Amino acid sequence: MNILILGANGFIGSHLSEAILAQTDWHIHAMDLTQDKLENCVNNPRFHLTLGDITEKKAWIREHVQKCDVVLPLVAVATPATYVQDPLRVFELDFEANLDIVRLCVEFNKRIVFPSTSEVYGMCPDKEFDEEKSHLVTGPISKERWIYSTSKQMMDRVIYAYGKHKGLSYSLFRPFNWYGPRLDNPFNTKPGGSRVLSQFIGNILRGENINLVDGGAQQRCMTYISDGIEALMRIIANKDNSAHNRIFNIGNPNENISVRQLAEMLIANITAHYPKYAANAQKVELVDIDAKTYYGEGYQDVSLRVPAIKHAREQLAWQPTVDIKTGLRKTLDFYLS
């Protein structure tokens, strides 16, 4: 197969590219603004990278949608602080830019594998979120953090409609807090400038206190990147049409921990296993801060986010295998060893 990956230098894109090159004979045609996470891919003769912006290189994208078998538009803004600080950028990239790509897949009859998000469930009251039954519940318009969720949800609905009414072949996958090496740059000192795990690692390395928004009581199911990529590989391969026109939660419901517990585990791990940074880790205190102070007026959070993964188990024969202790050690080894 020929696979088109837009956003190949991102967290998911770089790990997926490595897996494809290592496990298959597929060719990858890729685009991103930079290539710093792709050092293990760029010299492979089956990896064809073009540097560029998907909102500008429209002729290139049109040509490569035509020549590829499966299209993965992985370009998105996915940092919560940006949802509040620059919501229009989130909408323009996550919805508008991706809508053009979806329409090309319809025009050229190409299969699309699209990254939805666990955020589409919003403040759903279910104890676990089901892809086909759970309601998608978001807050008022003034809470701008929901522009990411609703942009992704609208893409899901458009793709579903194109599948039902225009014959588009698609698979949607919803990552639940995937983490691991290359997630974000932990040395980014801007508060909220990266996702929670890499933000906390950076705080600890600098000996800074960790701000826990609303006390860090929010619970998240942490899913190690290798588990997520294994599911994604099975979705792309689509053996026996197992993933055809389906939606999959991809998460680890067994590793449901609070944000406060995550911070405590990171501090304990760094103190115990990474002597170079132990002194700084011991300085760190956990400080409660309210969401309005940290993110601004437009933020609203979710207390619980647990995936039902029955469909992934049954259709993909997949389930997560990496526990949180192992995953955190692998992640810290990457950044600190």
mmCIF file of C-alpha atoms in Angstrom:
data_model
loop_
_atom_site.group_PDB
_atom_site.id
_atom_site.type_symbol
_atom_site.label_atom_id
_atom_site.label_comp_id
_atom_site.label_asym_id
_atom_site.label_seq_id
_atom_site.Cartn_x
_atom_site.Cartn_y
_atom_site.Cartn_z
ATOM 1 C CA MET A 1 0.000 0.000 0.000
ATOM 2 C CA ASN A 2 0.864 3.651 -0.370
ATOM 3 C CA ILE A 3 0.034 5.590 2.802
ATOM 4 C CA LEU A 4 -0.337 9.374 2.933
ATOM 5 C CA ILE A 5 0.469 10.812 6.376
ATOM 6 C CA LEU A 6 -0.104 14.529 6.863
ATOM 7 C CA GLY A 7 1.532 15.632 10.103
ATOM 8 C CA ALA A 8 4.118 12.842 9.996
ATOM 9 C CA ASN A 9 6.481 14.696 12.335
ATOM 10 C CA GLY A 10 3.948 14.787 15.155
ATOM 11 C CA PHE A 11 3.751 12.462 18.144
ATOM 12 C CA ILE A 12 1.443 9.914 16.510
ATOM 13 C CA GLY A 13 2.750 10.453 12.984
ATOM 14 C CA SER A 14 6.396 9.803 13.836
ATOM 15 C CA HIS A 15 5.673 6.629 15.812
ATOM 16 C CA LEU A 16 3.288 5.382 13.133
ATOM 17 C CA SER A 17 5.850 6.020 10.388
ATOM 18 C CA GLU A 18 8.474 4.015 12.278
ATOM 19 C CA ALA A 19 6.060 1.126 12.797
ATOM 20 C CA ILE A 20 5.003 1.013 9.151
ATOM 21 C CA LEU A 21 8.601 0.973 7.940
ATOM 22 C CA ALA A 22 9.606 -1.693 10.470
ATOM 23 C CA GLN A 23 6.621 -4.033 10.115
ATOM 24 C CA THR A 24 5.378 -3.773 6.516
ATOM 25 C CA ASP A 25 6.454 -3.216 2.920
ATOM 26 C CA TRP A 26 4.179 -0.171 2.571
ATOM 27 C CA HIS A 27 5.406 3.142 1.170
ATOM 28 C CA ILE A 28 4.787 6.360 3.092
ATOM 29 C CA HIS A 29 4.258 9.739 1.439
ATOM 30 C CA ALA A 30 4.493 12.345 4.183
ATOM 31 C CA MET A 31 4.246 16.051 4.810
ATOM 32 C CA ASP A 32 5.005 18.224 7.803
ATOM 33 C CA LEU A 33 6.607 21.554 8.617
ATOM 34 C CA THR A 34 9.697 19.955 10.196
ATOM 35 C CA GLN A 35 11.385 16.551 10.490
ATOM 36 C CA ASP A 36 13.153 16.514 13.863
ATOM 37 C CA LYS A 37 11.148 13.483 15.096
ATOM 38 C CA LEU A 38 11.710 11.483 11.916
ATOM 39 C CA GLU A 39 15.431 10.763 12.089
ATOM 40 C CA ASN A 40 14.724 7.007 12.045
ATOM 41 C CA CYS A 41 12.646 7.342 8.879
ATOM 42 C CA VAL A 42 14.116 9.927 6.521
ATOM 43 C CA ASN A 43 16.824 7.664 5.044
ATOM 44 C CA ASN A 44 14.456 4.784 4.340
ATOM 45 C CA PRO A 45 13.777 4.432 0.590
ATOM 46 C CA ARG A 46 10.086 3.756 1.331
ATOM 47 C CA PHE A 47 9.683 7.057 3.187
ATOM 48 C CA HIS A 48 9.018 10.054 0.956
ATOM 49 C CA LEU A 49 8.921 13.310 2.941
ATOM 50 C CA THR A 50 7.998 16.780 1.721
ATOM 51 C CA LEU A 51 8.348 19.747 4.044
ATOM 52 C CA GLY A 52 5.419 22.132 3.840
ATOM 53 C CA ASP A 53 2.164 23.484 5.236
ATOM 54 C CA ILE A 54 -1.004 21.543 4.371
ATOM 55 C CA THR A 55 -2.943 24.797 4.075
ATOM 56 C CA GLU A 56 -0.554 26.000 1.344
ATOM 57 C CA LYS A 57 0.604 22.861 -0.528
ATOM 58 C CA LYS A 58 -2.828 22.082 -1.899
ATOM 59 C CA ALA A 59 -1.671 20.900 -5.334
ATOM 60 C CA TRP A 60 0.787 18.480 -3.700
ATOM 61 C CA ILE A 61 -1.916 17.132 -1.398
ATOM 62 C CA ARG A 62 -4.367 16.678 -4.265
ATOM 63 C CA GLU A 63 -1.758 14.757 -6.279
ATOM 64 C CA HIS A 64 -0.847 12.507 -3.343
ATOM 65 C CA VAL A 65 -4.415 11.751 -2.297
ATOM 66 C CA GLN A 66 -4.865 10.486 -5.869
ATOM 67 C CA LYS A 67 -1.747 8.271 -5.764
ATOM 68 C CA CYS A 68 -2.189 6.789 -2.244
ATOM 69 C CA ASP A 69 -4.474 4.040 -0.958
ATOM 70 C CA VAL A 70 -5.036 5.282 2.602
ATOM 71 C CA VAL A 71 -4.976 8.886 3.843
ATOM 72 C CA LEU A 72 -4.238 9.880 7.464
ATOM 73 C CA PRO A 73 -4.707 13.619 8.149
ATOM 74 C CA LEU A 74 -2.969 13.844 11.544
ATOM 75 C CA VAL A 75 -2.451 17.621 11.565
ATOM 76 C CA ALA A 76 -4.228 19.272 14.504
ATOM 77 C CA VAL A 77 -3.814 21.664 17.389
ATOM 78 C CA ALA A 78 -4.034 19.492 20.516
ATOM 79 C CA THR A 79 -2.875 21.599 23.479
ATOM 80 C CA PRO A 80 -5.659 22.765 25.823
ATOM 81 C CA ALA A 81 -4.169 26.206 26.431
ATOM 82 C CA THR A 82 -4.458 26.968 22.710
ATOM 83 C CA TYR A 83 -8.165 26.085 22.716
ATOM 84 C CA VAL A 84 -8.734 29.088 24.979
ATOM 85 C CA GLN A 85 -5.999 31.437 23.743
ATOM 86 C CA ASP A 86 -6.442 30.989 19.986
ATOM 87 C CA PRO A 87 -9.727 29.162 19.293
ATOM 88 C CA LEU A 88 -9.991 30.358 15.687
ATOM 89 C CA ARG A 89 -6.658 28.733 14.839
ATOM 90 C CA VAL A 90 -7.974 25.480 16.296
ATOM 91 C CA PHE A 91 -11.108 25.659 14.142
ATOM 92 C CA GLU A 92 -9.257 26.660 10.972
ATOM 93 C CA LEU A 93 -6.755 23.806 11.192
ATOM 94 C CA ASP A 94 -8.669 21.034 12.936
ATOM 95 C CA PHE A 95 -11.876 21.493 10.943
ATOM 96 C CA GLU A 96 -11.499 23.646 7.838
ATOM 97 C CA ALA A 97 -8.128 22.338 6.618
ATOM 98 C CA ASN A 98 -9.110 18.733 7.246
ATOM 99 C CA LEU A 99 -12.483 19.158 5.534
ATOM 100 C CA ASP A 100 -10.669 19.873 2.257
ATOM 101 C CA ILE A 101 -8.766 16.592 2.623
ATOM 102 C CA VAL A 102 -11.902 14.604 3.401
ATOM 103 C CA ARG A 103 -13.556 15.982 0.270
ATOM 104 C CA LEU A 104 -10.545 14.938 -1.822
ATOM 105 C CA CYS A 105 -10.899 11.407 -0.440
ATOM 106 C CA VAL A 106 -14.532 11.432 -1.532
ATOM 107 C CA GLU A 107 -13.647 12.800 -4.975
ATOM 108 C CA PHE A 108 -10.946 10.191 -5.619
ATOM 109 C CA ASN A 109 -12.620 7.306 -3.750
ATOM 110 C CA LYS A 110 -9.812 6.909 -1.218
ATOM 111 C CA ARG A 111 -9.987 5.438 2.252
ATOM 112 C CA ILE A 112 -9.449 7.856 5.132
ATOM 113 C CA VAL A 113 -8.318 6.988 8.661
ATOM 114 C CA PHE A 114 -9.134 10.039 10.751
ATOM 115 C CA PRO A 115 -8.001 10.951 14.276
ATOM 116 C CA SER A 116 -11.056 11.859 16.281
ATOM 117 C CA THR A 117 -10.497 12.453 20.008
ATOM 118 C CA SER A 118 -11.725 11.346 23.405
ATOM 119 C CA GLU A 119 -12.680 15.002 23.879
ATOM 120 C CA VAL A 120 -15.738 14.586 21.642
ATOM 121 C CA TYR A 121 -17.515 12.948 24.588
ATOM 122 C CA GLY A 122 -17.078 16.163 26.567
ATOM 123 C CA MET A 123 -18.927 16.030 29.878
ATOM 124 C CA CYS A 124 -20.836 12.849 29.062
ATOM 125 C CA PRO A 125 -22.123 11.391 32.371
ATOM 126 C CA ASP A 126 -21.546 7.738 31.368
ATOM 127 C CA LYS A 127 -19.116 5.750 33.519
ATOM 128 C CA GLU A 128 -17.441 4.630 30.313
ATOM 129 C CA PHE A 129 -17.788 6.103 26.851
ATOM 130 C CA ASP A 130 -19.246 3.970 24.066
ATOM 131 C CA GLU A 131 -18.546 4.960 20.445
ATOM 132 C CA GLU A 132 -22.093 4.202 19.278
ATOM 133 C CA LYS A 133 -24.279 4.971 22.295
ATOM 134 C CA SER A 134 -22.745 7.685 24.481
ATOM 135 C CA HIS A 135 -23.990 11.248 24.120
ATOM 136 C CA LEU A 136 -21.509 13.956 23.175
ATOM 137 C CA VAL A 137 -21.956 16.729 25.749
ATOM 138 C CA THR A 138 -20.143 20.064 25.706
ATOM 139 C CA GLY A 139 -20.448 23.303 27.633
ATOM 140 C CA PRO A 140 -21.682 26.806 26.785
ATOM 141 C CA ILE A 141 -20.306 28.856 23.893
ATOM 142 C CA SER A 142 -18.359 31.099 26.286
ATOM 143 C CA LYS A 143 -16.241 28.104 27.334
ATOM 144 C CA GLU A 144 -13.949 28.234 24.319
ATOM 145 C CA ARG A 145 -12.034 25.112 25.310
ATOM 146 C CA TRP A 146 -14.827 23.143 23.622
ATOM 147 C CA ILE A 147 -13.941 24.441 20.152
ATOM 148 C CA TYR A 148 -11.448 21.591 19.800
ATOM 149 C CA SER A 149 -14.007 18.983 20.818
ATOM 150 C CA THR A 150 -16.733 20.369 18.570
ATOM 151 C CA SER A 151 -14.385 20.829 15.587
ATOM 152 C CA LYS A 152 -13.387 17.178 15.849
ATOM 153 C CA GLN A 153 -16.963 16.059 16.475
ATOM 154 C CA MET A 154 -18.173 17.911 13.394
ATOM 155 C CA MET A 155 -15.458 16.211 11.323
ATOM 156 C CA ASP A 156 -16.658 12.849 12.667
ATOM 157 C CA ARG A 157 -20.219 13.661 11.633
ATOM 158 C CA VAL A 158 -19.194 14.879 8.179
ATOM 159 C CA ILE A 159 -17.074 11.769 7.563
ATOM 160 C CA TYR A 160 -19.897 9.513 8.754
ATOM 161 C CA ALA A 161 -22.349 11.310 6.432
ATOM 162 C CA TYR A 162 -19.991 11.027 3.459
ATOM 163 C CA GLY A 163 -19.675 7.322 4.227
ATOM 164 C CA LYS A 164 -23.406 6.777 4.464
ATOM 165 C CA HIS A 165 -24.505 8.948 1.542
ATOM 166 C CA LYS A 166 -21.496 9.158 -0.804
ATOM 167 C CA GLY A 167 -19.722 5.828 -0.284
ATOM 168 C CA LEU A 168 -16.609 7.168 1.504
ATOM 169 C CA SER A 169 -14.564 4.399 3.115
ATOM 170 C CA TYR A 170 -13.405 5.560 6.557
ATOM 171 C CA SER A 171 -12.247 4.588 10.008
ATOM 172 C CA LEU A 172 -12.316 6.961 12.982
ATOM 173 C CA PHE A 173 -10.078 6.387 15.990
ATOM 174 C CA ARG A 174 -10.362 8.191 19.314
ATOM 175 C CA PRO A 175 -7.113 8.271 21.332
ATOM 176 C CA PHE A 176 -7.483 8.394 25.101
ATOM 177 C CA ASN A 177 -4.446 10.191 26.538
ATOM 178 C CA TRP A 178 -1.743 8.533 24.473
ATOM 179 C CA TYR A 179 1.707 9.274 25.886
ATOM 180 C CA GLY A 180 5.321 8.269 25.410
ATOM 181 C CA PRO A 181 8.583 9.487 23.853
ATOM 182 C CA ARG A 182 8.307 12.560 21.615
ATOM 183 C CA LEU A 183 4.936 13.590 23.070
ATOM 184 C CA ASP A 184 5.973 17.248 23.438
ATOM 185 C CA ASN A 185 9.066 19.210 24.324
ATOM 186 C CA PRO A 186 9.335 19.135 28.151
ATOM 187 C CA PHE A 187 11.759 22.045 27.980
ATOM 188 C CA ASN A 188 9.008 24.364 26.762
ATOM 189 C CA THR A 189 8.694 26.729 29.731
ATOM 190 C CA LYS A 190 5.390 28.312 28.680
ATOM 191 C CA PRO A 191 2.592 27.291 31.109
ATOM 192 C CA GLY A 192 0.130 25.122 29.210
ATOM 193 C CA GLY A 193 2.456 25.032 26.202
ATOM 194 C CA SER A 194 2.462 21.241 26.088
ATOM 195 C CA ARG A 195 0.259 18.378 27.207
ATOM 196 C CA VAL A 196 0.098 17.465 30.865
ATOM 197 C CA LEU A 197 2.719 14.701 31.035
ATOM 198 C CA SER A 198 5.502 16.594 29.266
ATOM 199 C CA GLN A 199 4.491 19.782 31.096
ATOM 200 C CA PHE A 200 5.021 18.013 34.436
ATOM 201 C CA ILE A 201 8.326 16.461 33.342
ATOM 202 C CA GLY A 202 9.600 19.922 32.416
ATOM 203 C CA ASN A 203 8.489 21.353 35.759
ATOM 204 C CA ILE A 204 10.357 18.606 37.618
ATOM 205 C CA LEU A 205 13.555 18.951 35.558
ATOM 206 C CA ARG A 206 13.657 22.673 36.381
ATOM 207 C CA GLY A 207 12.812 22.138 40.049
ATOM 208 C CA GLU A 208 9.593 24.141 39.644
ATOM 209 C CA ASN A 209 6.371 23.586 41.525
ATOM 210 C CA ILE A 210 3.669 21.756 39.597
ATOM 211 C CA ASN A 211 0.380 23.592 39.203
ATOM 212 C CA LEU A 212 -2.564 21.226 39.566
ATOM 213 C CA VAL A 213 -5.599 22.760 37.912
ATOM 214 C CA ASP A 214 -8.548 22.456 40.305
ATOM 215 C CA GLY A 215 -6.427 20.234 42.537
ATOM 216 C CA GLY A 216 -5.631 17.616 39.879
ATOM 217 C CA ALA A 217 -8.644 15.481 40.766
ATOM 218 C CA GLN A 218 -9.478 14.885 37.082
ATOM 219 C CA GLN A 219 -8.954 11.262 36.094
ATOM 220 C CA ARG A 220 -7.498 10.122 32.785
ATOM 221 C CA CYS A 221 -6.851 6.709 31.234
ATOM 222 C CA MET A 222 -3.207 6.785 30.195
ATOM 223 C CA THR A 223 -2.405 4.792 27.054
ATOM 224 C CA TYR A 224 1.193 4.082 26.051
ATOM 225 C CA ILE A 225 2.032 4.985 22.468
ATOM 226 C CA SER A 226 3.042 1.469 21.368
ATOM 227 C CA ASP A 227 -0.418 0.194 22.318
ATOM 228 C CA GLY A 228 -2.062 3.006 20.384
ATOM 229 C CA ILE A 229 0.098 2.452 17.310
ATOM 230 C CA GLU A 230 -0.600 -1.294 17.339
ATOM 231 C CA ALA A 231 -4.328 -0.541 17.187
ATOM 232 C CA LEU A 232 -3.783 2.016 14.447
ATOM 233 C CA MET A 233 -1.744 -0.453 12.376
ATOM 234 C CA ARG A 234 -4.622 -2.929 12.569
ATOM 235 C CA ILE A 235 -7.089 -0.228 11.544
ATOM 236 C CA ILE A 236 -4.979 0.683 8.504
ATOM 237 C CA ALA A 237 -4.462 -2.950 7.482
ATOM 238 C CA ASN A 238 -8.248 -3.427 7.702
ATOM 239 C CA LYS A 239 -8.084 -7.213 7.392
ATOM 240 C CA ASP A 240 -11.431 -8.697 6.402
ATOM 241 C CA ASN A 241 -12.850 -5.139 6.408
ATOM 242 C CA SER A 242 -12.735 -5.264 10.213
ATOM 243 C CA ALA A 243 -12.317 -1.479 10.469
ATOM 244 C CA HIS A 244 -14.483 -0.427 7.527
ATOM 245 C CA ASN A 245 -16.734 2.548 8.404
ATOM 246 C CA ARG A 246 -16.260 2.022 12.140
ATOM 247 C CA ILE A 247 -15.352 4.215 15.104
ATOM 248 C CA PHE A 248 -12.868 2.943 17.698
ATOM 249 C CA ASN A 249 -11.974 4.147 21.166
ATOM 250 C CA ILE A 250 -8.279 3.406 21.625
ATOM 251 C CA GLY A 251 -7.412 3.684 25.294
ATOM 252 C CA ASN A 252 -6.474 1.779 28.419
ATOM 253 C CA PRO A 253 -9.391 1.674 30.877
ATOM 254 C CA ASN A 254 -7.228 -0.246 33.381
ATOM 255 C CA GLU A 255 -4.863 2.709 33.856
ATOM 256 C CA ASN A 256 -7.288 5.331 35.104
ATOM 257 C CA ILE A 257 -5.389 7.719 37.396
ATOM 258 C CA SER A 258 -5.850 11.291 38.582
ATOM 259 C CA VAL A 259 -3.676 14.114 37.320
ATOM 260 C CA ARG A 260 -2.390 14.513 40.895
ATOM 261 C CA GLN A 261 -1.390 10.837 41.010
ATOM 262 C CA LEU A 262 0.410 11.253 37.685
ATOM 263 C CA ALA A 263 2.456 14.144 39.108
ATOM 264 C CA GLU A 264 3.279 12.148 42.241
ATOM 265 C CA MET A 265 4.376 9.129 40.189
ATOM 266 C CA LEU A 266 6.651 11.263 38.035
ATOM 267 C CA ILE A 267 8.314 12.903 41.026
ATOM 268 C CA ALA A 268 8.848 9.539 42.732
ATOM 269 C CA ASN A 269 10.241 7.943 39.562
ATOM 270 C CA ILE A 270 12.671 10.761 38.809
ATOM 271 C CA THR A 271 13.829 10.938 42.435
ATOM 272 C CA ALA A 272 14.445 7.182 42.600
ATOM 273 C CA HIS A 273 15.869 6.389 39.173
ATOM 274 C CA TYR A 274 17.466 9.494 37.647
ATOM 275 C CA PRO A 275 20.124 10.811 40.054
ATOM 276 C CA LYS A 276 21.086 13.703 37.764
ATOM 277 C CA TYR A 277 17.637 15.234 38.325
ATOM 278 C CA ALA A 278 16.822 13.887 41.795
ATOM 279 C CA ALA A 279 17.717 17.089 43.647
ATOM 280 C CA ASN A 280 15.410 19.166 41.462
ATOM 281 C CA ALA A 281 12.612 16.611 41.793
ATOM 282 C CA GLN A 282 12.813 16.798 45.573
ATOM 283 C CA LYS A 283 12.259 20.561 45.442
ATOM 284 C CA VAL A 284 8.943 20.237 43.613
ATOM 285 C CA GLU A 285 5.717 20.914 45.461
ATOM 286 C CA LEU A 286 2.216 20.341 44.179
ATOM 287 C CA VAL A 287 0.245 23.581 44.146
ATOM 288 C CA ASP A 288 -3.519 23.745 43.657
ATOM 289 C CA ILE A 289 -4.637 26.406 41.196
ATOM 290 C CA ASP A 290 -8.075 27.149 39.803
ATOM 291 C CA ALA A 291 -8.715 26.685 36.088
ATOM 292 C CA LYS A 292 -9.651 30.326 35.517
ATOM 293 C CA THR A 293 -6.293 31.519 36.846
ATOM 294 C CA TYR A 294 -4.301 28.962 34.857
ATOM 295 C CA TYR A 295 -6.151 28.863 31.524
ATOM 296 C CA GLY A 296 -8.436 31.895 31.567
ATOM 297 C CA GLU A 297 -12.191 32.453 31.456
ATOM 298 C CA GLY A 298 -12.913 30.073 28.592
ATOM 299 C CA TYR A 299 -11.768 26.841 30.209
ATOM 300 C CA GLN A 300 -13.899 23.994 31.504
ATOM 301 C CA ASP A 301 -12.742 20.517 32.476
ATOM 302 C CA VAL A 302 -13.936 16.924 32.625
ATOM 303 C CA SER A 303 -13.669 14.833 35.782
ATOM 304 C CA LEU A 304 -13.685 11.378 34.213
ATOM 305 C CA ARG A 305 -12.846 9.988 30.762
ATOM 306 C CA VAL A 306 -12.946 6.185 30.493
ATOM 307 C CA PRO A 307 -13.151 4.367 27.127
ATOM 308 C CA ALA A 308 -15.233 1.314 26.382
ATOM 309 C CA ILE A 309 -12.930 -0.730 24.125
ATOM 310 C CA LYS A 310 -15.259 -3.610 23.299
ATOM 311 C CA HIS A 311 -15.324 -2.739 19.590
ATOM 312 C CA ALA A 312 -11.522 -2.607 19.315
ATOM 313 C CA ARG A 313 -11.265 -5.954 21.101
ATOM 314 C CA GLU A 314 -13.873 -7.622 18.905
ATOM 315 C CA GLN A 315 -13.117 -6.103 15.500
ATOM 316 C CA LEU A 316 -9.362 -5.556 15.742
ATOM 317 C CA ALA A 317 -8.423 -8.311 18.222
ATOM 318 C CA TRP A 318 -6.609 -5.541 20.105
ATOM 319 C CA GLN A 319 -6.199 -4.643 23.727
ATOM 320 C CA PRO A 320 -3.609 -2.528 25.576
ATOM 321 C CA THR A 321 -0.723 -4.326 27.282
ATOM 322 C CA VAL A 322 1.575 -1.624 28.712
ATOM 323 C CA ASP A 323 0.905 -0.619 32.334
ATOM 324 C CA ILE A 324 1.433 2.940 33.550
ATOM 325 C CA LYS A 325 4.613 2.172 35.538
ATOM 326 C CA THR A 326 6.300 0.602 32.515
ATOM 327 C CA GLY A 327 5.101 3.328 30.164
ATOM 328 C CA LEU A 328 6.307 6.151 32.399
ATOM 329 C CA ARG A 329 9.749 4.559 32.793
ATOM 330 C CA LYS A 330 10.071 4.188 29.012
ATOM 331 C CA THR A 331 9.024 7.808 28.558
ATOM 332 C CA LEU A 332 11.402 9.120 31.203
ATOM 333 C CA ASP A 333 14.256 7.007 29.814
ATOM 334 C CA PHE A 334 13.749 8.721 26.463
ATOM 335 C CA TYR A 335 13.866 12.214 27.903
ATOM 336 C CA LEU A 336 16.352 11.777 30.757
ATOM 337 C CA SER A 337 18.759 8.895 30.117
#
